[in-house]
CSV table of C-alpha atoms in Angstrom, one decimal:
chain,number,residue,atom,x,y,z
A,28,MET,CA,-19.6,7.8,5.6
A,29,ILE,CA,-21.7,4.6,4.3
A,30,VAL,CA,-21.4,3.7,1.0
A,31,PHE,CA,-22.9,0.7,-1.0
A,32,ASP,CA,-20.9,-1.6,-3.4
A,33,GLN,CA,-23.8,-3.3,-5.0
A,34,VAL,CA,-26.4,-0.5,-5.5
A,35,TRP,CA,-28.1,-2.6,-8.1
A,36,VAL,CA,-29.6,-4.7,-5.4
A,37,PHE,CA,-31.8,-1.7,-4.3
A,38,PHE,CA,-33.9,-2.5,-7.5
A,39,LEU,CA,-35.2,-5.4,-5.6
A,40,LEU,CA,-37.3,-3.1,-3.4
A,41,PRO,CA,-40.5,-3.1,-5.1
A,42,LEU,CA,-40.1,-7.2,-5.3
A,43,PRO,CA,-42.7,-7.9,-2.5
A,44,LEU,CA,-45.3,-5.6,-4.3
A,45,LEU,CA,-44.7,-7.3,-7.4
A,46,VAL,CA,-45.3,-10.8,-5.8
A,47,GLY,CA,-48.7,-9.6,-4.2
A,48,TRP,CA,-49.9,-8.1,-7.3
A,49,LEU,CA,-48.9,-11.5,-9.2
A,50,LEU,CA,-50.0,-14.1,-7.0
A,51,LYS,CA,-53.1,-14.9,-4.8
A,52,ALA,CA,-53.5,-14.4,-1.1
A,53,TYR,CA,-52.4,-17.5,0.7
A,54,ALA,CA,-55.2,-19.7,1.6
A,55,THR,CA,-56.0,-22.8,3.7
A,56,GLN,CA,-59.0,-25.1,4.0
A,57,ARG,CA,-60.9,-25.6,7.2
A,58,ASP,CA,-63.6,-27.8,8.2
A,59,ALA,CA,-67.1,-26.2,8.3
A,60,LEU,CA,-70.2,-26.9,10.3
A,61,ARG,CA,-73.7,-26.5,8.6
A,62,ALA,CA,-76.1,-24.3,10.5
A,63,PRO,CA,-79.9,-24.2,9.5
A,64,ILE,CA,-79.8,-20.5,10.1
A,65,PHE,CA,-76.8,-19.8,7.7
A,66,ARG,CA,-79.3,-18.2,5.2
A,67,ARG,CA,-81.0,-16.1,7.4
A,68,LEU,CA,-77.9,-14.9,8.7
A,69,VAL,CA,-76.8,-13.8,5.4
A,70,GLU,CA,-79.9,-12.3,4.4
A,71,ILE,CA,-79.7,-10.2,7.9
A,72,THR,CA,-76.2,-9.2,7.4
A,73,GLY,CA,-76.5,-8.7,3.6
A,74,LYS,CA,-73.1,-10.3,2.9
A,75,ARG,CA,-72.8,-13.0,0.6
A,76,SER,CA,-70.8,-16.3,1.3
A,77,ARG,CA,-67.4,-16.7,-0.9
A,78,ARG,CA,-64.2,-18.6,-0.8
A,79,ASN,CA,-61.4,-17.7,1.6
A,80,ALA,CA,-63.9,-15.6,3.6
A,81,LEU,CA,-61.6,-15.6,6.8
A,82,VAL,CA,-58.9,-13.0,6.0
A,83,LEU,CA,-56.3,-12.6,8.8
A,84,ARG,CA,-55.5,-9.2,9.2
A,85,ARG,CA,-52.0,-7.9,10.3
A,86,ASN,CA,-51.4,-5.6,13.1
A,87,LEU,CA,-49.1,-2.7,13.2
A,88,LEU,CA,-46.2,-4.6,14.7
A,89,GLN,CA,-46.4,-7.1,11.8
A,90,LYS,CA,-46.5,-4.6,9.1
A,91,LEU,CA,-43.6,-2.8,10.4
A,92,GLY,CA,-41.9,-6.0,10.7
A,93,VAL,CA,-42.4,-7.0,7.3
A,94,VAL,CA,-41.5,-3.6,5.6
A,95,ILE,CA,-38.6,-2.8,7.9
A,96,GLY,CA,-37.3,-6.5,7.7
A,97,TRP,CA,-37.5,-6.3,3.9
A,98,LEU,CA,-35.6,-2.8,3.8
A,99,CYS,CA,-32.8,-4.4,6.0
A,100,LEU,CA,-32.2,-7.4,3.9
A,101,VAL,CA,-32.3,-5.2,0.7
A,102,MET,CA,-29.5,-3.0,2.4
A,103,GLY,CA,-27.6,-6.0,3.6
A,104,GLY,CA,-27.5,-7.4,0.4
A,105,ALA,CA,-26.3,-4.0,-1.2
A,106,ALA,CA,-22.9,-4.7,0.5
A,107,PRO,CA,-22.9,-1.5,2.8
A,108,GLN,CA,-19.3,-0.3,3.9
A,109,TRP,CA,-18.3,2.3,6.1
A,110,LEU,CA,-15.8,4.7,4.5
A,111,GLY,CA,-13.2,5.7,6.8
A,112,GLU,CA,-11.2,9.1,6.8
A,113,PRO,CA,-8.4,9.3,4.0
A,114,ILE,CA,-5.1,7.7,4.8
A,115,VAL,CA,-2.0,9.2,3.0
A,116,GLN,CA,1.0,7.2,2.6
A,117,THR,CA,4.3,8.6,0.9
A,118,GLN,CA,5.8,6.1,-1.4
A,119,PRO,CA,9.4,6.0,-2.4
A,120,ALA,CA,10.1,8.2,-5.2
A,121,ARG,CA,13.3,6.6,-6.2
A,122,ASP,CA,15.8,4.0,-5.4
A,123,LEU,CA,19.3,5.4,-4.8
A,124,MET,CA,22.1,3.0,-4.6
A,125,PHE,CA,25.7,3.8,-3.2
A,126,ALA,CA,28.8,1.7,-4.7
A,127,VAL,CA,31.8,2.6,-2.5
A,128,ASP,CA,35.4,1.7,-3.0
A,129,LEU,CA,36.9,-0.2,0.0
A,130,SER,CA,40.4,-0.8,-1.9
A,131,GLY,CA,43.6,-0.1,0.0
A,132,SER,CA,44.1,3.2,-1.8
A,133,MET,CA,41.3,4.5,0.1
A,134,GLU,CA,43.4,4.7,3.4
A,135,THR,CA,45.3,7.7,1.7
A,136,LYS,CA,45.0,10.5,4.3
A,137,ASP,CA,44.5,13.5,2.0
A,138,PHE,CA,41.1,14.4,3.0
A,139,VAL,CA,40.4,17.9,5.3
A,140,PHE,CA,37.0,19.3,6.3
A,141,ASN,CA,38.3,22.8,6.5
A,142,ASP,CA,35.2,23.8,8.4
A,143,ARG,CA,35.0,20.9,10.8
A,144,PHE,CA,38.3,19.5,11.2
A,145,ASN,CA,41.8,20.7,11.9
A,146,PRO,CA,43.5,21.3,8.7
A,147,SER,CA,46.7,19.8,10.1
A,148,LYS,CA,45.0,16.7,10.9
A,149,PRO,CA,43.4,15.3,7.4
A,150,ILE,CA,41.5,12.0,7.4
A,151,ASP,CA,41.7,9.0,5.0
A,152,ARG,CA,39.4,9.2,1.9
A,153,LEU,CA,36.9,6.7,3.3
A,154,ALA,CA,36.2,8.5,6.4
A,155,GLY,CA,35.6,11.5,4.2
A,156,VAL,CA,33.3,9.8,2.0
A,157,LYS,CA,31.3,8.1,4.8
A,158,THR,CA,30.8,11.6,6.4
A,159,VAL,CA,29.2,13.2,3.1
A,160,ILE,CA,27.2,10.3,2.4
A,161,LYS,CA,25.5,10.4,5.7
A,162,GLU,CA,24.9,14.0,5.4
A,163,PHE,CA,23.4,13.4,1.8
A,164,VAL,CA,21.2,10.5,2.8
A,165,SER,CA,20.0,12.6,5.9
A,166,GLN,CA,18.2,14.9,3.3
A,167,ARG,CA,16.6,12.0,1.2
A,168,ASP,CA,13.7,11.6,3.4
A,169,ASN,CA,11.4,9.7,0.5
A,170,ASP,CA,14.2,7.8,-1.1
A,171,ARG,CA,15.0,4.1,-0.5
A,172,VAL,CA,18.8,3.8,-0.2
A,173,GLY,CA,21.1,0.9,-0.5
A,174,LEU,CA,25.0,0.2,-0.2
A,175,ILE,CA,27.5,-1.8,-1.9
A,176,VAL,CA,30.9,-2.1,-1.1
A,177,PHE,CA,33.5,-3.4,-3.6
A,178,GLY,CA,37.2,-4.4,-3.6
A,179,SER,CA,38.5,-7.6,-5.2
A,180,ALA,CA,34.7,-8.3,-5.4
A,181,PRO,CA,31.7,-6.4,-4.9
A,182,TYR,CA,29.2,-7.2,-2.1
A,183,LEU,CA,25.4,-5.9,-0.9
A,184,GLN,CA,25.9,-4.4,2.4
A,185,ILE,CA,22.4,-3.5,2.6
A,186,PRO,CA,19.4,-3.7,0.4
A,187,PHE,CA,17.0,-0.7,-0.6
A,188,THR,CA,15.6,0.5,2.8
A,189,LEU,CA,13.9,3.5,4.2
A,190,ASP,CA,15.7,2.8,7.5
A,191,TYR,CA,18.5,5.5,7.4
A,192,VAL,CA,19.5,4.6,10.8
A,193,LEU,CA,20.5,0.9,9.7
A,194,PHE,CA,22.2,2.4,6.7
A,195,GLU,CA,24.2,4.9,8.5
A,196,GLN,CA,25.3,2.0,10.7
A,197,LEU,CA,26.2,-0.5,8.2
A,198,LEU,CA,28.0,2.4,6.2
A,199,SER,CA,30.2,3.1,9.4
A,200,GLU,CA,31.0,-0.6,10.0
A,201,ALA,CA,32.5,-0.5,6.3
A,202,GLN,CA,36.4,-1.0,6.5
A,203,ILE,CA,39.2,-0.5,4.0
A,204,ARG,CA,40.3,-3.7,2.6
A,205,MET,CA,37.2,-5.6,3.7
A,206,ALA,CA,36.5,-6.4,0.2
A,207,GLY,CA,39.7,-7.2,-0.8
A,208,PRO,CA,42.7,-4.7,-2.1
A,209,LYS,CA,41.7,-4.6,-5.8
A,210,THR,CA,39.0,-2.2,-7.5
A,211,MET,CA,36.3,-4.1,-9.3
A,212,LEU,CA,34.3,-1.3,-11.0
A,213,GLY,CA,32.6,-3.6,-13.8
A,214,ASP,CA,31.5,-6.0,-11.3
A,215,ALA,CA,30.2,-3.6,-8.8
A,216,ILE,CA,28.1,-2.2,-11.5
A,217,GLY,CA,26.9,-5.3,-12.5
A,218,LEU,CA,26.0,-6.1,-8.7
A,219,ALA,CA,23.9,-2.9,-8.8
A,220,VAL,CA,22.2,-3.5,-11.8
A,221,LYS,CA,21.4,-7.2,-10.5
A,222,HIS,CA,19.7,-5.5,-7.4
A,223,PHE,CA,17.9,-2.9,-9.2
A,224,SER,CA,16.0,-5.6,-11.3
A,225,SER,CA,13.5,-6.1,-8.5
A,226,SER,CA,12.9,-2.5,-8.1
A,227,MET,CA,9.7,-1.0,-9.2
A,228,THR,CA,10.3,2.6,-8.9
A,229,LYS,CA,10.6,4.9,-11.9
A,230,LYS,CA,13.8,6.6,-11.1
A,231,LYS,CA,16.9,4.5,-10.4
A,232,VAL,CA,20.1,6.1,-9.5
A,233,LEU,CA,23.8,4.5,-8.8
A,234,ILE,CA,26.4,7.0,-7.3
A,235,LEU,CA,29.7,5.3,-7.9
A,236,LEU,CA,32.7,6.5,-5.5
A,237,THR,CA,36.1,5.2,-6.2
A,238,ASP,CA,39.8,6.3,-6.1
A,239,GLY,CA,41.1,4.0,-8.6
A,240,ASN,CA,40.8,2.3,-11.8
A,241,ASP,CA,39.3,-1.2,-12.9
A,242,SER,CA,41.5,-4.1,-11.6
A,243,GLY,CA,40.1,-6.9,-14.1
A,244,SER,CA,36.4,-7.1,-13.5
A,245,LEU,CA,34.4,-10.4,-15.1
A,246,VAL,CA,32.2,-7.6,-16.6
A,247,PRO,CA,34.0,-4.8,-18.4
A,248,PRO,CA,33.1,-1.2,-16.8
A,249,LEU,CA,31.7,0.2,-20.2
A,250,GLU,CA,29.9,-3.2,-20.9
A,251,ALA,CA,28.1,-3.1,-17.4
A,252,ALA,CA,27.1,0.6,-18.2
A,253,LYS,CA,25.4,-0.6,-21.2
A,254,VAL,CA,23.5,-3.1,-19.4
A,255,ALA,CA,22.4,-0.3,-16.6
A,256,LEU,CA,21.2,2.1,-19.5
A,257,GLU,CA,18.9,-0.8,-21.0
A,258,GLU,CA,17.9,-1.1,-17.2
A,259,GLY,CA,17.0,2.6,-16.9
A,260,ILE,CA,19.6,3.3,-14.5
A,261,THR,CA,21.4,6.5,-14.3
A,262,ILE,CA,25.1,6.2,-12.9
A,263,HIS,CA,26.7,9.3,-11.5
A,264,THR,CA,30.5,8.6,-11.1
A,265,ILE,CA,32.6,10.5,-8.6
A,266,VAL,CA,36.4,10.0,-8.6
A,267,VAL,CA,38.2,10.7,-5.2
A,268,GLY,CA,41.8,11.5,-4.9
A,269,ASP,CA,44.7,12.8,-6.8
A,270,PRO,CA,44.4,12.9,-10.4
A,271,ALA,CA,48.2,12.9,-11.0
A,272,ALA,CA,48.7,9.6,-9.3
A,273,THR,CA,50.2,6.8,-11.1
A,274,GLY,CA,50.8,3.2,-10.7
A,275,GLU,CA,48.1,1.3,-8.6
A,276,GLN,CA,46.3,4.6,-7.7
A,277,GLU,CA,46.3,6.0,-11.1
A,278,LEU,CA,42.8,7.1,-12.0
A,279,ASP,CA,41.2,5.9,-15.2
A,280,ILE,CA,39.2,9.3,-15.5
A,281,GLY,CA,38.3,8.4,-19.2
A,282,THR,CA,36.4,5.3,-18.5
A,283,LEU,CA,34.6,6.7,-15.5
A,284,GLU,CA,33.6,9.7,-17.7
A,285,LEU,CA,32.0,7.3,-20.4
A,286,ILE,CA,30.1,5.3,-17.9
A,287,SER,CA,28.4,8.6,-16.7
A,288,ALA,CA,27.7,9.4,-20.3
A,289,ILE,CA,26.3,6.4,-21.8
A,290,THR,CA,23.7,6.1,-18.6
A,291,GLY,CA,23.0,9.8,-18.8
A,292,GLY,CA,24.6,10.4,-15.5
A,293,VAL,CA,27.1,12.9,-14.5
A,294,PHE,CA,31.1,12.7,-13.8
A,295,PHE,CA,32.5,14.4,-10.7
A,296,ARG,CA,36.0,14.8,-9.6
A,297,ALA,CA,36.3,15.5,-5.8
A,298,GLU,CA,40.1,16.1,-4.9
A,299,SER,CA,39.1,16.7,-1.1
A,300,ALA,CA,36.3,16.5,1.2
A,301,ASP,CA,35.1,20.0,0.8
A,302,GLU,CA,34.9,19.5,-3.0
A,303,LEU,CA,33.1,16.1,-2.4
A,304,THR,CA,30.6,18.0,-0.2
A,305,ARG,CA,29.9,20.4,-3.2
A,306,VAL,CA,29.6,17.3,-5.5
A,307,TYR,CA,26.6,16.0,-3.4
A,308,SER,CA,25.1,19.5,-3.4
A,309,ALA,CA,25.3,19.2,-7.0
A,310,LEU,CA,23.9,15.7,-7.2
A,311,ASP,CA,20.9,16.7,-4.8
A,312,LYS,CA,20.0,19.4,-7.4
A,313,LEU,CA,20.2,16.9,-10.5
A,314,GLU,CA,18.3,14.1,-8.5
A,315,ALA,CA,15.6,16.4,-6.9
A,316,VAL,CA,13.5,14.8,-4.1
A,317,SER,CA,10.0,13.9,-5.2
A,318,VAL,CA,7.3,12.1,-3.6
A,319,GLU,CA,4.7,10.1,-4.7
A,320,VAL,CA,1.7,9.9,-2.6
A,321,THR,CA,-1.0,7.1,-2.3
A,322,THR,CA,-4.4,8.0,-0.5
A,323,TYR,CA,-7.1,5.6,0.2
A,324,ARG,CA,-9.9,5.4,2.3
A,325,PRO,CA,-10.4,2.1,4.7
A,326,LYS,CA,-13.7,0.3,4.1
A,327,ARG,CA,-15.4,-1.7,6.9
A,328,SER,CA,-18.1,-4.0,5.8
A,329,LEU,CA,-21.7,-3.2,7.9
A,330,PHE,CA,-23.7,-6.1,5.9
A,331,HIS,CA,-24.0,-8.1,9.2
A,332,TRP,CA,-25.5,-5.4,11.2
A,333,PHE,CA,-28.6,-5.1,8.8
A,334,LEU,CA,-28.9,-8.8,8.6
A,335,GLY,CA,-28.9,-8.9,12.3
A,336,VAL,CA,-31.5,-6.0,12.6
A,337,ALA,CA,-33.6,-8.0,10.5
A,338,PHE,CA,-33.2,-11.1,12.1
A,339,ILE,CA,-33.9,-9.6,15.7
A,340,LEU,CA,-37.0,-7.7,14.4
A,341,GLN,CA,-38.9,-10.9,13.1
A,342,LEU,CA,-37.7,-12.7,16.1
A,343,VAL,CA,-39.4,-10.0,18.1
A,344,VAL,CA,-42.5,-10.2,16.0
A,345,GLN,CA,-42.8,-14.1,16.1
A,346,LEU,CA,-42.5,-13.9,19.9
A,347,ARG,CA,-45.2,-11.3,20.3
A,348,MET,CA,-47.6,-13.3,18.1
A,349,ALA,CA,-46.8,-16.5,20.1
A,350,ILE,CA,-47.3,-14.7,23.3
A,351,LYS,CA,-50.6,-13.4,22.1
A,352,SER,CA,-51.6,-16.6,20.7
A,353,MET,CA,-51.1,-18.4,24.2
A,354,ARG,CA,-53.0,-15.6,26.0
A,355,ARG,CA,-56.0,-16.2,23.5
A,356,GLN,CA,-56.1,-19.8,24.1
A,357,ARG,CA,-56.0,-19.5,27.9
A,358,VAL,CA,-59.1,-17.3,27.9
A,359,MET,CA,-61.1,-19.4,25.5
A,360,PRO,CA,-63.6,-21.8,27.3
């Protein structure tokens, strides 16, 4: 479909008629020869002499050339564009960041998938977390996902992306203690907040997975949660492991609950892989998939075609007139 971006140019269509009405016809002076029988010719023909007596008449080709050429010039000036078929693009509806604890306690083998693995062969906590995260992400077709791993310090493993294959690959490569043996919860939240600062999506969600307590972050976890709230980030905290553990593996459940409460998130406890699966099912309902669709129609400029037609048409008219003039001069004595 053709549309015109500068419709006001069409008001110039009657301009040639206005110019012809306001201005006199173009006239040129030529040498004349006095004839003694001129008065006799005037009496016979009944016509009187006047200025501009010789009026050149346009032929049909010239008239069509002027009219069509002017129409093409006006249409070209109106910025014609070809409007293509609508193109629908799906925009990310949410940025979803996973912060995974890689401290030494994550190697504890107390996770069992009753439906998939032999119950007599439990797997470590990190392996269970990886499996369930991959299943969860596989259902988030329209969300950008990112990954932060933390231990003695937090590290951005992958920024927000729609490349779920790359996400799963880098998640699989994460190893226990690769970020150090400690658990810096507050610093991990701080890194997530920093990375969310460049996000333009309306919904920002951080899922924090840990099996321990903070080991002395530079930014206390609760203070980091308050900053996250100011940035519009919702934090869901998930505790994996044994809540009755003591010592280095003791769980600071109170702090983790407050982190979620401050940001409007939900606290979950998963003591096994099956419970962790149910946690992600609950998260999937809390963070329902929504899609922002952007539709646009591509435009292709066409003004040069109209100008080209006007140019070629005038070229044909002038060439035709030149040929006709040359033939006339040949037959004249």
